[in-house]
Amino acid sequence: MDDNSNTDSFIWTNKSALAMKNSELYMDARLSPLSLTYYGFCLRTGNYEVKLHFAETMFTDDKTYSSLGRRIFDVYIQGKLVLKDFNIEDEAGGVGKEIIKKFTAVVNSSTLEIRFYWAGKGTTDIPEWGVYGPLISAISVNLEKGSSISTGAVVGIVVAVAFVIFVILGIVLCKGHLRHKYGMEQDLKGLDLQTGSFTLRQIKAATNNFDAANKIGEGGFGPIYMGLLLDGTRIAEKQLSSKSKQGNREFVNEIGMISALQHPHLVKLYGCCIEGDQLLLVYEYMENNSLARALFGLKECQLTLNWPTRHKISIGIARGLAFLHEESRLKIVHRDIKATNVLLDDNLNPKISDFGLAKLDEEDNTHISTRIAGTYIEL
């Protein structure tokens, strides 16, 4: 994208002397026209202090053409927006000056994720093509004192959880409630799911026992209900119906795919419920429902989307797909992108949902599939 012979390696090297402290940190910087992603793997559970070191070393403050460049980008940590429309030069008070931003990141599943996104603002071809995206000089991550869990505690927790699971499975087997869910348990076995678990009682309480007044949609998976958890969190609950076009395999596929993904333009999965004959998925609640309803729903449900908003939605969908195809550790092909599977939050930011038909794009295999997948549309 915006190929430039000076930035082929996506590293910018400053050739002039820098006066700031620890100037060696800022001699080289990572650069991209669109986005950068950093991962920290195998981290202990706890709170981490994240320091992001910035310095605008590409643009100048003289009266040359290079002084006309403006760099504006967003920063996300653990999927949360921490810097909006960040301009290094403005924040540091000039070019060639350091600015350090400090944040606390919570790590629960051994992975830390830091993302930098071009905000779609600033200059795009001044002073050169491809130099307007995010730029970062250094990152430091340190575990905060007192936030880690001891090895003994971890072992105790694992043993206790294993014991509880063993007891619950024994009870379920004795009552004969596994039925076709035995296959479900086999499918879930071995998956390192980074998601929570809900009881049927919790879901019924949140949705007022699946009250029809709380029903907000109907998909191939089944009815979708709005709910409110005891802590005040609003949720969207998908319930697998007996008439569902998707079965156990799609249910497991949905959990396995989306539980490992965190991105501003992918809907967040809070957890699932597998109890009795119920299969339920619990997602973050999206205030403006789906793009399909906003565009083609009942007249009273349609939204007035001006062209800047439509452009924002289109770019958001593209960023979500780019993450799935290229930036995620797991390369994924969604295979069912349509307006009903694009949800809109209260600010009309789009989020891709419904990963029941998604497929891993393994590097050794082609992305082309000979099996028909997706939604059938009669013309």
mmCIF file of C-alpha atoms in Angstrom:
data_model
loop_
_atom_site.group_PDB
_atom_site.id
_atom_site.type_symbol
_atom_site.label_atom_id
_atom_site.label_comp_id
_atom_site.label_asym_id
_atom_site.label_seq_id
_atom_site.Cartn_x
_atom_site.Cartn_y
_atom_site.Cartn_z
ATOM 1 C CA MET A 1 0.000 0.000 0.000
ATOM 2 C CA ASP A 2 1.426 3.376 -1.044
ATOM 3 C CA ASP A 3 4.753 1.705 -1.776
ATOM 4 C CA ASN A 4 7.713 3.980 -1.092
ATOM 5 C CA SER A 5 11.310 3.017 -1.718
ATOM 6 C CA ASN A 6 12.345 4.741 1.507
ATOM 7 C CA THR A 7 9.993 2.694 3.688
ATOM 8 C CA ASP A 8 10.053 -0.760 2.095
ATOM 9 C CA SER A 9 11.136 -2.323 5.403
ATOM 10 C CA PHE A 10 8.529 -0.355 7.388
ATOM 11 C CA ILE A 11 11.340 1.080 9.503
ATOM 12 C CA TRP A 12 12.183 4.756 9.539
ATOM 13 C CA THR A 13 15.755 5.659 10.510
ATOM 14 C CA ASN A 14 16.474 9.200 11.596
ATOM 15 C CA LYS A 15 19.749 10.468 10.144
ATOM 16 C CA SER A 16 20.105 13.607 12.240
ATOM 17 C CA ALA A 17 21.168 13.970 15.878
ATOM 18 C CA LEU A 18 18.431 13.971 18.524
ATOM 19 C CA ALA A 19 18.744 16.031 21.687
ATOM 20 C CA MET A 20 16.301 14.160 23.915
ATOM 21 C CA LYS A 21 17.218 11.766 26.722
ATOM 22 C CA ASN A 22 17.703 8.132 25.608
ATOM 23 C CA SER A 23 17.922 9.335 22.023
ATOM 24 C CA GLU A 24 18.993 5.849 20.882
ATOM 25 C CA LEU A 25 15.409 4.682 21.436
ATOM 26 C CA TYR A 26 14.166 7.138 18.849
ATOM 27 C CA MET A 27 16.754 6.733 16.089
ATOM 28 C CA ASP A 28 14.690 3.940 14.544
ATOM 29 C CA ALA A 29 10.884 3.750 14.460
ATOM 30 C CA ARG A 30 8.356 1.270 13.127
ATOM 31 C CA LEU A 31 6.144 2.773 10.418
ATOM 32 C CA SER A 32 3.080 1.681 8.445
ATOM 33 C CA PRO A 33 0.623 3.445 6.117
ATOM 34 C CA LEU A 34 -2.343 1.664 7.745
ATOM 35 C CA SER A 35 -1.821 -0.360 10.928
ATOM 36 C CA LEU A 36 0.686 -1.970 13.259
ATOM 37 C CA THR A 37 0.012 -4.758 15.759
ATOM 38 C CA TYR A 38 2.194 -5.917 18.652
ATOM 39 C CA TYR A 39 1.588 -9.054 20.723
ATOM 40 C CA GLY A 40 3.007 -10.144 24.056
ATOM 41 C CA PHE A 41 2.558 -13.889 24.528
ATOM 42 C CA CYS A 42 2.808 -16.244 27.537
ATOM 43 C CA LEU A 43 2.343 -13.435 30.063
ATOM 44 C CA ARG A 44 1.358 -14.018 33.660
ATOM 45 C CA THR A 45 -2.108 -12.926 34.730
ATOM 46 C CA GLY A 46 -2.084 -9.442 36.207
ATOM 47 C CA ASN A 47 -1.858 -5.727 35.526
ATOM 48 C CA TYR A 48 0.949 -4.455 33.320
ATOM 49 C CA GLU A 49 2.337 -0.958 32.910
ATOM 50 C CA VAL A 50 2.609 -0.213 29.195
ATOM 51 C CA LYS A 51 4.798 2.684 28.058
ATOM 52 C CA LEU A 52 4.565 3.837 24.452
ATOM 53 C CA HIS A 53 7.526 5.957 23.307
ATOM 54 C CA PHE A 54 6.836 8.373 20.443
ATOM 55 C CA ALA A 55 8.862 11.022 18.631
ATOM 56 C CA GLU A 56 8.096 12.620 15.279
ATOM 57 C CA THR A 57 11.433 12.108 13.527
ATOM 58 C CA MET A 58 10.193 12.025 9.935
ATOM 59 C CA PHE A 59 8.652 15.476 9.589
ATOM 60 C CA THR A 60 10.578 18.712 10.219
ATOM 61 C CA ASP A 61 9.809 22.052 11.843
ATOM 62 C CA ASP A 62 11.541 24.216 9.251
ATOM 63 C CA LYS A 63 10.048 25.857 6.178
ATOM 64 C CA THR A 64 10.742 22.941 3.852
ATOM 65 C CA TYR A 65 8.183 20.662 2.227
ATOM 66 C CA SER A 66 8.749 18.058 4.989
ATOM 67 C CA SER A 67 7.303 20.425 7.591
ATOM 68 C CA LEU A 68 3.831 20.197 6.016
ATOM 69 C CA GLY A 69 3.183 16.580 7.015
ATOM 70 C CA ARG A 70 0.562 15.729 9.678
ATOM 71 C CA ARG A 71 0.321 12.279 11.284
ATOM 72 C CA ILE A 72 -2.882 11.302 13.110
ATOM 73 C CA PHE A 73 -3.684 7.778 14.327
ATOM 74 C CA ASP A 74 -5.536 5.787 17.017
ATOM 75 C CA VAL A 75 -4.107 3.393 19.607
ATOM 76 C CA TYR A 76 -5.873 0.352 21.109
ATOM 77 C CA ILE A 77 -4.680 -1.770 24.040
ATOM 78 C CA GLN A 78 -6.499 -5.057 24.658
ATOM 79 C CA GLY A 79 -9.126 -3.893 22.161
ATOM 80 C CA LYS A 80 -9.849 -0.689 24.103
ATOM 81 C CA LEU A 81 -9.310 2.715 22.479
ATOM 82 C CA VAL A 82 -6.730 4.557 24.615
ATOM 83 C CA LEU A 83 -5.605 7.303 22.213
ATOM 84 C CA LYS A 84 -7.967 8.924 19.723
ATOM 85 C CA ASP A 85 -6.675 11.078 16.842
ATOM 86 C CA PHE A 86 -3.185 11.047 18.372
ATOM 87 C CA ASN A 87 -0.729 13.532 16.844
ATOM 88 C CA ILE A 88 2.872 12.974 18.010
ATOM 89 C CA GLU A 89 4.068 16.447 17.050
ATOM 90 C CA ASP A 90 1.235 18.234 18.861
ATOM 91 C CA GLU A 91 1.493 16.086 21.993
ATOM 92 C CA ALA A 92 5.284 16.404 22.247
ATOM 93 C CA GLY A 93 5.282 20.120 21.468
ATOM 94 C CA GLY A 94 7.261 19.827 18.252
ATOM 95 C CA VAL A 95 9.215 17.420 16.068
ATOM 96 C CA GLY A 96 12.267 15.563 17.321
ATOM 97 C CA LYS A 97 10.869 15.577 20.868
ATOM 98 C CA GLU A 98 9.903 12.535 22.906
ATOM 99 C CA ILE A 99 6.471 11.894 24.359
ATOM 100 C CA ILE A 100 5.783 8.846 26.556
ATOM 101 C CA LYS A 101 2.240 7.617 27.106
ATOM 102 C CA LYS A 102 1.601 5.306 30.070
ATOM 103 C CA PHE A 103 -1.301 2.883 30.439
ATOM 104 C CA THR A 104 -2.354 -0.038 32.614
ATOM 105 C CA ALA A 105 -3.253 -3.188 30.679
ATOM 106 C CA VAL A 106 -5.071 -6.145 32.252
ATOM 107 C CA VAL A 107 -3.893 -9.559 31.039
ATOM 108 C CA ASN A 108 -6.249 -12.444 31.793
ATOM 109 C CA SER A 109 -5.503 -14.908 29.001
ATOM 110 C CA SER A 110 -1.686 -14.694 28.728
ATOM 111 C CA THR A 111 -1.773 -12.344 25.706
ATOM 112 C CA LEU A 112 -1.245 -8.593 25.446
ATOM 113 C CA GLU A 113 -2.287 -6.863 22.240
ATOM 114 C CA ILE A 114 -1.343 -3.311 21.210
ATOM 115 C CA ARG A 115 -2.686 -1.865 17.954
ATOM 116 C CA PHE A 116 -1.996 1.329 16.048
ATOM 117 C CA TYR A 117 -4.442 2.429 13.324
ATOM 118 C CA TRP A 118 -4.325 5.240 10.813
ATOM 119 C CA ALA A 119 -7.270 7.471 11.725
ATOM 120 C CA GLY A 120 -8.029 8.432 8.122
ATOM 121 C CA LYS A 121 -6.925 11.988 8.823
ATOM 122 C CA GLY A 122 -3.850 14.125 8.289
ATOM 123 C CA THR A 123 -1.785 14.309 5.114
ATOM 124 C CA THR A 124 -1.577 11.389 2.692
ATOM 125 C CA ASP A 125 1.117 12.385 0.205
ATOM 126 C CA ILE A 126 3.101 15.085 2.020
ATOM 127 C CA PRO A 127 6.052 14.939 2.164
ATOM 128 C CA GLU A 128 5.968 11.454 0.563
ATOM 129 C CA TRP A 129 3.474 8.681 -0.153
ATOM 130 C CA GLY A 130 3.013 6.104 2.588
ATOM 131 C CA VAL A 131 4.504 8.042 5.530
ATOM 132 C CA TYR A 132 1.319 9.303 7.171
ATOM 133 C CA GLY A 133 0.303 6.182 9.120
ATOM 134 C CA PRO A 134 1.182 5.229 12.714
ATOM 135 C CA LEU A 135 4.776 5.514 13.909
ATOM 136 C CA ILE A 136 6.128 4.062 17.170
ATOM 137 C CA SER A 137 9.706 4.273 18.469
ATOM 138 C CA ALA A 138 9.670 1.887 21.440
ATOM 139 C CA ILE A 139 7.367 -0.077 23.754
ATOM 140 C CA SER A 140 8.047 -1.250 27.296
ATOM 141 C CA VAL A 141 5.819 -3.601 29.289
ATOM 142 C CA ASN A 142 6.306 -4.370 32.989
ATOM 143 C CA LEU A 143 4.232 -6.407 35.424
ATOM 144 C CA GLU A 144 2.937 -4.165 38.196
ATOM 145 C CA LYS A 145 3.903 -5.159 41.729
ATOM 146 C CA GLY A 146 1.420 -7.270 43.641
ATOM 147 C CA SER A 147 -0.683 -8.083 40.569
ATOM 148 C CA SER A 148 0.604 -11.552 39.772
ATOM 149 C CA ILE A 149 -0.722 -14.863 41.044
ATOM 150 C CA SER A 150 1.678 -17.256 42.782
ATOM 151 C CA THR A 151 2.428 -20.659 41.312
ATOM 152 C CA GLY A 152 0.842 -22.364 44.322
ATOM 153 C CA ALA A 153 -2.364 -20.402 43.851
ATOM 154 C CA VAL A 154 -2.489 -21.269 40.163
ATOM 155 C CA VAL A 155 -2.048 -24.979 40.918
ATOM 156 C CA GLY A 156 -4.743 -24.805 43.590
ATOM 157 C CA ILE A 157 -7.177 -23.089 41.252
ATOM 158 C CA VAL A 158 -6.544 -25.602 38.459
ATOM 159 C CA VAL A 159 -7.051 -28.557 40.810
ATOM 160 C CA ALA A 160 -10.233 -27.042 42.246
ATOM 161 C CA VAL A 161 -11.690 -26.284 38.822
ATOM 162 C CA ALA A 162 -10.833 -29.777 37.561
ATOM 163 C CA PHE A 163 -12.534 -31.293 40.607
ATOM 164 C CA VAL A 164 -15.681 -29.204 40.154
ATOM 165 C CA ILE A 165 -15.868 -30.090 36.445
ATOM 166 C CA PHE A 166 -15.444 -33.786 37.298
ATOM 167 C CA VAL A 167 -18.291 -33.641 39.852
ATOM 168 C CA ILE A 168 -20.616 -31.764 37.481
ATOM 169 C CA LEU A 169 -19.968 -34.212 34.638
ATOM 170 C CA GLY A 170 -20.650 -37.110 36.984
ATOM 171 C CA ILE A 171 -24.008 -35.630 38.005
ATOM 172 C CA VAL A 172 -24.988 -34.917 34.404
ATOM 173 C CA LEU A 173 -24.083 -38.435 33.317
ATOM 174 C CA CYS A 174 -26.106 -39.938 36.154
ATOM 175 C CA LYS A 175 -29.188 -37.936 35.153
ATOM 176 C CA GLY A 176 -28.783 -38.854 31.518
ATOM 177 C CA HIS A 177 -28.740 -35.279 30.252
ATOM 178 C CA LEU A 178 -25.756 -35.610 27.938
ATOM 179 C CA ARG A 179 -27.730 -37.038 25.031
ATOM 180 C CA HIS A 180 -26.559 -35.304 21.871
ATOM 181 C CA LYS A 181 -24.634 -32.818 24.049
ATOM 182 C CA TYR A 182 -21.987 -35.509 24.533
ATOM 183 C CA GLY A 183 -20.884 -34.756 21.013
ATOM 184 C CA MET A 184 -20.813 -31.064 21.945
ATOM 185 C CA GLU A 185 -18.535 -31.735 24.905
ATOM 186 C CA GLN A 186 -16.250 -33.765 22.660
ATOM 187 C CA ASP A 187 -16.086 -30.878 20.203
ATOM 188 C CA LEU A 188 -15.277 -28.393 22.963
ATOM 189 C CA LYS A 189 -12.716 -30.664 24.575
ATOM 190 C CA GLY A 190 -9.193 -29.482 23.920
ATOM 191 C CA LEU A 191 -10.236 -25.983 22.780
ATOM 192 C CA ASP A 192 -8.471 -23.245 24.757
ATOM 193 C CA LEU A 193 -11.556 -21.037 24.819
ATOM 194 C CA GLN A 194 -10.861 -17.493 25.997
ATOM 195 C CA THR A 195 -14.462 -16.834 26.988
ATOM 196 C CA GLY A 196 -16.764 -17.071 29.979
ATOM 197 C CA SER A 197 -19.494 -19.477 30.974
ATOM 198 C CA PHE A 198 -23.076 -18.610 31.936
ATOM 199 C CA THR A 199 -25.775 -20.667 33.605
ATOM 200 C CA LEU A 200 -29.244 -20.990 32.123
ATOM 201 C CA ARG A 201 -30.587 -19.359 35.284
ATOM 202 C CA GLN A 202 -28.410 -16.283 34.659
ATOM 203 C CA ILE A 203 -29.569 -16.015 31.051
ATOM 204 C CA LYS A 204 -33.240 -16.378 31.981
ATOM 205 C CA ALA A 205 -32.899 -13.702 34.646
ATOM 206 C CA ALA A 206 -31.146 -11.344 32.207
ATOM 207 C CA THR A 207 -33.786 -11.782 29.467
ATOM 208 C CA ASN A 208 -36.821 -12.026 31.800
ATOM 209 C CA ASN A 209 -37.227 -15.691 30.871
ATOM 210 C CA PHE A 210 -36.828 -14.978 27.151
ATOM 211 C CA ASP A 211 -39.651 -12.447 27.192
ATOM 212 C CA ALA A 212 -40.945 -11.712 23.678
ATOM 213 C CA ALA A 213 -40.623 -7.995 24.482
ATOM 214 C CA ASN A 214 -36.847 -8.491 24.690
ATOM 215 C CA LYS A 215 -36.577 -10.239 21.339
ATOM 216 C CA ILE A 216 -34.492 -8.083 18.975
ATOM 217 C CA GLY A 217 -33.953 -10.366 16.006
ATOM 218 C CA GLU A 218 -34.071 -13.783 14.360
ATOM 219 C CA GLY A 219 -31.216 -15.432 12.478
ATOM 220 C CA GLY A 220 -30.267 -18.784 11.045
ATOM 221 C CA PHE A 221 -28.945 -19.708 14.493
ATOM 222 C CA GLY A 222 -32.213 -18.859 16.256
ATOM 223 C CA PRO A 223 -33.896 -16.000 18.133
ATOM 224 C CA ILE A 224 -31.815 -13.154 19.574
ATOM 225 C CA TYR A 225 -32.776 -11.502 22.856
ATOM 226 C CA MET A 226 -31.619 -8.393 24.665
ATOM 227 C CA GLY A 227 -30.684 -8.896 28.307
ATOM 228 C CA LEU A 228 -29.282 -7.150 31.356
ATOM 229 C CA LEU A 229 -26.832 -8.880 33.697
ATOM 230 C CA LEU A 230 -26.786 -8.201 37.440
ATOM 231 C CA ASP A 231 -23.686 -6.001 37.076
ATOM 232 C CA GLY A 232 -25.562 -3.739 34.647
ATOM 233 C CA THR A 233 -23.937 -5.090 31.470
ATOM 234 C CA ARG A 234 -26.304 -5.198 28.503
ATOM 235 C CA ILE A 235 -26.018 -8.351 26.411
ATOM 236 C CA ALA A 236 -27.373 -9.886 23.237
ATOM 237 C CA GLU A 237 -28.196 -13.573 23.657
ATOM 238 C CA LYS A 238 -28.454 -15.969 20.697
ATOM 239 C CA GLN A 239 -30.512 -19.101 21.375
ATOM 240 C CA LEU A 240 -30.165 -22.180 19.191
ATOM 241 C CA SER A 241 -33.662 -23.208 18.149
ATOM 242 C CA SER A 242 -34.837 -26.688 17.182
ATOM 243 C CA LYS A 243 -35.473 -25.337 13.669
ATOM 244 C CA SER A 244 -32.007 -23.832 13.390
ATOM 245 C CA LYS A 245 -30.140 -24.230 10.116
ATOM 246 C CA GLN A 246 -26.961 -24.437 12.193
ATOM 247 C CA GLY A 247 -26.105 -27.406 14.362
ATOM 248 C CA ASN A 248 -23.622 -28.353 17.024
ATOM 249 C CA ARG A 249 -20.675 -28.004 14.687
ATOM 250 C CA GLU A 250 -21.530 -24.403 13.808
ATOM 251 C CA PHE A 251 -22.111 -23.619 17.490
ATOM 252 C CA VAL A 252 -18.668 -24.931 18.429
ATOM 253 C CA ASN A 253 -17.161 -23.225 15.394
ATOM 254 C CA GLU A 254 -18.624 -19.873 16.438
ATOM 255 C CA ILE A 255 -17.227 -20.165 19.975
ATOM 256 C CA GLY A 256 -13.838 -21.454 18.866
ATOM 257 C CA MET A 257 -13.353 -18.772 16.231
ATOM 258 C CA ILE A 258 -14.531 -15.607 17.933
ATOM 259 C CA SER A 259 -13.283 -16.416 21.453
ATOM 260 C CA ALA A 260 -9.723 -16.141 20.150
ATOM 261 C CA LEU A 261 -10.330 -12.811 18.389
ATOM 262 C CA GLN A 262 -10.347 -9.285 19.797
ATOM 263 C CA HIS A 263 -10.746 -6.332 17.456
ATOM 264 C CA PRO A 264 -12.661 -3.039 17.448
ATOM 265 C CA HIS A 265 -14.639 -4.161 14.387
ATOM 266 C CA LEU A 266 -15.490 -7.700 15.523
ATOM 267 C CA VAL A 267 -18.387 -8.290 17.891
ATOM 268 C CA LYS A 268 -17.206 -9.414 21.337
ATOM 269 C CA LEU A 269 -18.287 -12.796 22.711
ATOM 270 C CA TYR A 270 -18.811 -12.690 26.482
ATOM 271 C CA GLY A 271 -19.450 -16.402 26.848
ATOM 272 C CA CYS A 272 -21.765 -19.347 26.260
ATOM 273 C CA CYS A 273 -24.210 -21.618 28.042
ATOM 274 C CA ILE A 274 -24.521 -25.360 27.430
ATOM 275 C CA GLU A 275 -27.156 -26.658 29.829
ATOM 276 C CA GLY A 276 -29.846 -29.271 29.385
ATOM 277 C CA ASP A 277 -31.067 -28.980 25.809
ATOM 278 C CA GLN A 278 -30.055 -25.317 25.559
ATOM 279 C CA LEU A 279 -27.234 -23.911 23.433
ATOM 280 C CA LEU A 280 -26.754 -20.175 24.032
ATOM 281 C CA LEU A 281 -24.201 -17.555 23.015
ATOM 282 C CA VAL A 282 -23.812 -14.272 24.902
ATOM 283 C CA TYR A 283 -22.474 -11.219 23.024
ATOM 284 C CA GLU A 284 -21.984 -7.537 23.702
ATOM 285 C CA TYR A 285 -25.165 -5.596 22.986
ATOM 286 C CA MET A 286 -25.182 -3.429 19.856
ATOM 287 C CA GLU A 287 -27.560 -0.508 20.267
ATOM 288 C CA ASN A 288 -28.352 -0.008 16.573
ATOM 289 C CA ASN A 289 -28.937 -3.659 15.705
ATOM 290 C CA SER A 290 -27.763 -4.682 12.236
ATOM 291 C CA LEU A 291 -26.811 -2.792 9.113
ATOM 292 C CA ALA A 292 -29.602 -4.673 7.321
ATOM 293 C CA ARG A 293 -32.251 -3.249 9.638
ATOM 294 C CA ALA A 294 -30.741 0.245 9.386
ATOM 295 C CA LEU A 295 -30.943 0.125 5.588
ATOM 296 C CA PHE A 296 -33.813 -2.216 4.721
ATOM 297 C CA GLY A 297 -35.841 -2.774 7.904
ATOM 298 C CA LEU A 298 -39.251 -1.451 8.802
ATOM 299 C CA LYS A 299 -39.574 2.252 8.130
ATOM 300 C CA GLU A 300 -39.629 3.118 11.826
ATOM 301 C CA CYS A 301 -36.414 1.104 12.354
ATOM 302 C CA GLN A 302 -34.427 2.515 9.447
ATOM 303 C CA LEU A 303 -31.632 4.987 10.158
ATOM 304 C CA THR A 304 -30.620 8.012 8.136
ATOM 305 C CA LEU A 305 -27.055 7.252 7.136
ATOM 306 C CA ASN A 306 -25.268 10.117 5.412
ATOM 307 C CA TRP A 307 -22.339 9.479 3.121
ATOM 308 C CA PRO A 308 -19.602 10.113 5.739
ATOM 309 C CA THR A 309 -21.320 7.577 8.026
ATOM 310 C CA ARG A 310 -21.651 5.033 5.204
ATOM 311 C CA HIS A 311 -17.972 5.566 4.418
ATOM 312 C CA LYS A 312 -17.067 5.002 8.099
ATOM 313 C CA ILE A 313 -19.108 1.803 8.174
ATOM 314 C CA SER A 314 -17.510 0.517 4.956
ATOM 315 C CA ILE A 315 -14.000 1.261 6.204
ATOM 316 C CA GLY A 316 -14.781 -0.425 9.534
ATOM 317 C CA ILE A 317 -15.981 -3.592 7.809
ATOM 318 C CA ALA A 318 -12.867 -3.585 5.611
ATOM 319 C CA ARG A 319 -10.632 -3.209 8.662
ATOM 320 C CA GLY A 320 -12.375 -6.105 10.369
ATOM 321 C CA LEU A 321 -11.902 -8.314 7.312
ATOM 322 C CA ALA A 322 -8.272 -7.198 6.915
ATOM 323 C CA PHE A 323 -7.679 -8.256 10.513
ATOM 324 C CA LEU A 324 -9.271 -11.669 9.919
ATOM 325 C CA HIS A 325 -7.395 -12.273 6.666
ATOM 326 C CA GLU A 326 -3.970 -10.798 7.366
ATOM 327 C CA GLU A 327 -3.359 -9.411 10.864
ATOM 328 C CA SER A 328 -4.765 -12.004 13.257
ATOM 329 C CA ARG A 329 -2.668 -14.884 14.533
ATOM 330 C CA LEU A 330 -5.458 -17.100 13.174
ATOM 331 C CA LYS A 331 -6.118 -16.301 9.527
ATOM 332 C CA ILE A 332 -9.877 -16.660 9.082
ATOM 333 C CA VAL A 333 -12.286 -16.509 6.136
ATOM 334 C CA HIS A 334 -15.759 -15.481 7.364
ATOM 335 C CA ARG A 335 -17.722 -16.861 4.346
ATOM 336 C CA ASP A 336 -21.025 -15.213 5.270
ATOM 337 C CA ILE A 337 -20.523 -11.448 5.106
ATOM 338 C CA LYS A 338 -23.871 -9.710 4.609
ATOM 339 C CA ALA A 339 -25.744 -6.745 6.027
ATOM 340 C CA THR A 340 -27.473 -8.833 8.725
ATOM 341 C CA ASN A 341 -24.073 -9.998 10.024
ATOM 342 C CA VAL A 342 -22.741 -6.451 10.396
ATOM 343 C CA LEU A 343 -23.871 -4.904 13.695
ATOM 344 C CA LEU A 344 -23.817 -1.212 14.646
ATOM 345 C CA ASP A 345 -23.054 0.190 18.100
ATOM 346 C CA ASP A 346 -24.438 3.416 19.562
ATOM 347 C CA ASN A 347 -21.912 5.456 17.541
ATOM 348 C CA LEU A 348 -22.705 3.517 14.322
ATOM 349 C CA ASN A 349 -19.336 1.767 14.396
ATOM 350 C CA PRO A 350 -19.645 -1.557 12.522
ATOM 351 C CA LYS A 351 -18.763 -4.935 14.025
ATOM 352 C CA ILE A 352 -18.720 -8.218 12.118
ATOM 353 C CA SER A 353 -20.674 -11.055 13.745
ATOM 354 C CA ASP A 354 -21.830 -14.660 13.175
ATOM 355 C CA PHE A 355 -18.771 -16.886 12.697
ATOM 356 C CA GLY A 356 -20.706 -20.143 12.439
ATOM 357 C CA LEU A 357 -19.535 -20.744 8.857
ATOM 358 C CA ALA A 358 -16.052 -19.266 9.267
ATOM 359 C CA LYS A 359 -13.034 -21.289 8.253
ATOM 360 C CA LEU A 360 -9.361 -21.186 9.148
ATOM 361 C CA ASP A 361 -7.203 -20.043 6.240
ATOM 362 C CA GLU A 362 -4.241 -22.350 6.721
ATOM 363 C CA GLU A 363 -1.069 -21.102 5.070
ATOM 364 C CA ASP A 364 -0.419 -24.390 3.296
ATOM 365 C CA ASN A 365 -3.889 -24.482 1.764
ATOM 366 C CA THR A 366 -5.652 -22.243 -0.691
ATOM 367 C CA HIS A 367 -8.358 -19.881 0.562
ATOM 368 C CA ILE A 368 -10.610 -21.137 -2.231
ATOM 369 C CA SER A 369 -13.367 -23.499 -1.074
ATOM 370 C CA THR A 370 -15.214 -25.875 -3.410
ATOM 371 C CA ARG A 371 -18.077 -26.352 -0.922
ATOM 372 C CA ILE A 372 -20.946 -23.868 -1.050
ATOM 373 C CA ALA A 373 -21.200 -21.817 2.156
ATOM 374 C CA GLY A 374 -23.004 -18.684 3.243
ATOM 375 C CA THR A 375 -26.595 -17.570 2.794
ATOM 376 C CA TYR A 376 -28.825 -18.705 -0.046
ATOM 377 C CA ILE A 377 -30.787 -15.879 -1.672
ATOM 378 C CA GLU A 378 -33.701 -16.507 -3.991
ATOM 379 C CA LEU A 379 -33.984 -14.034 -6.872
#
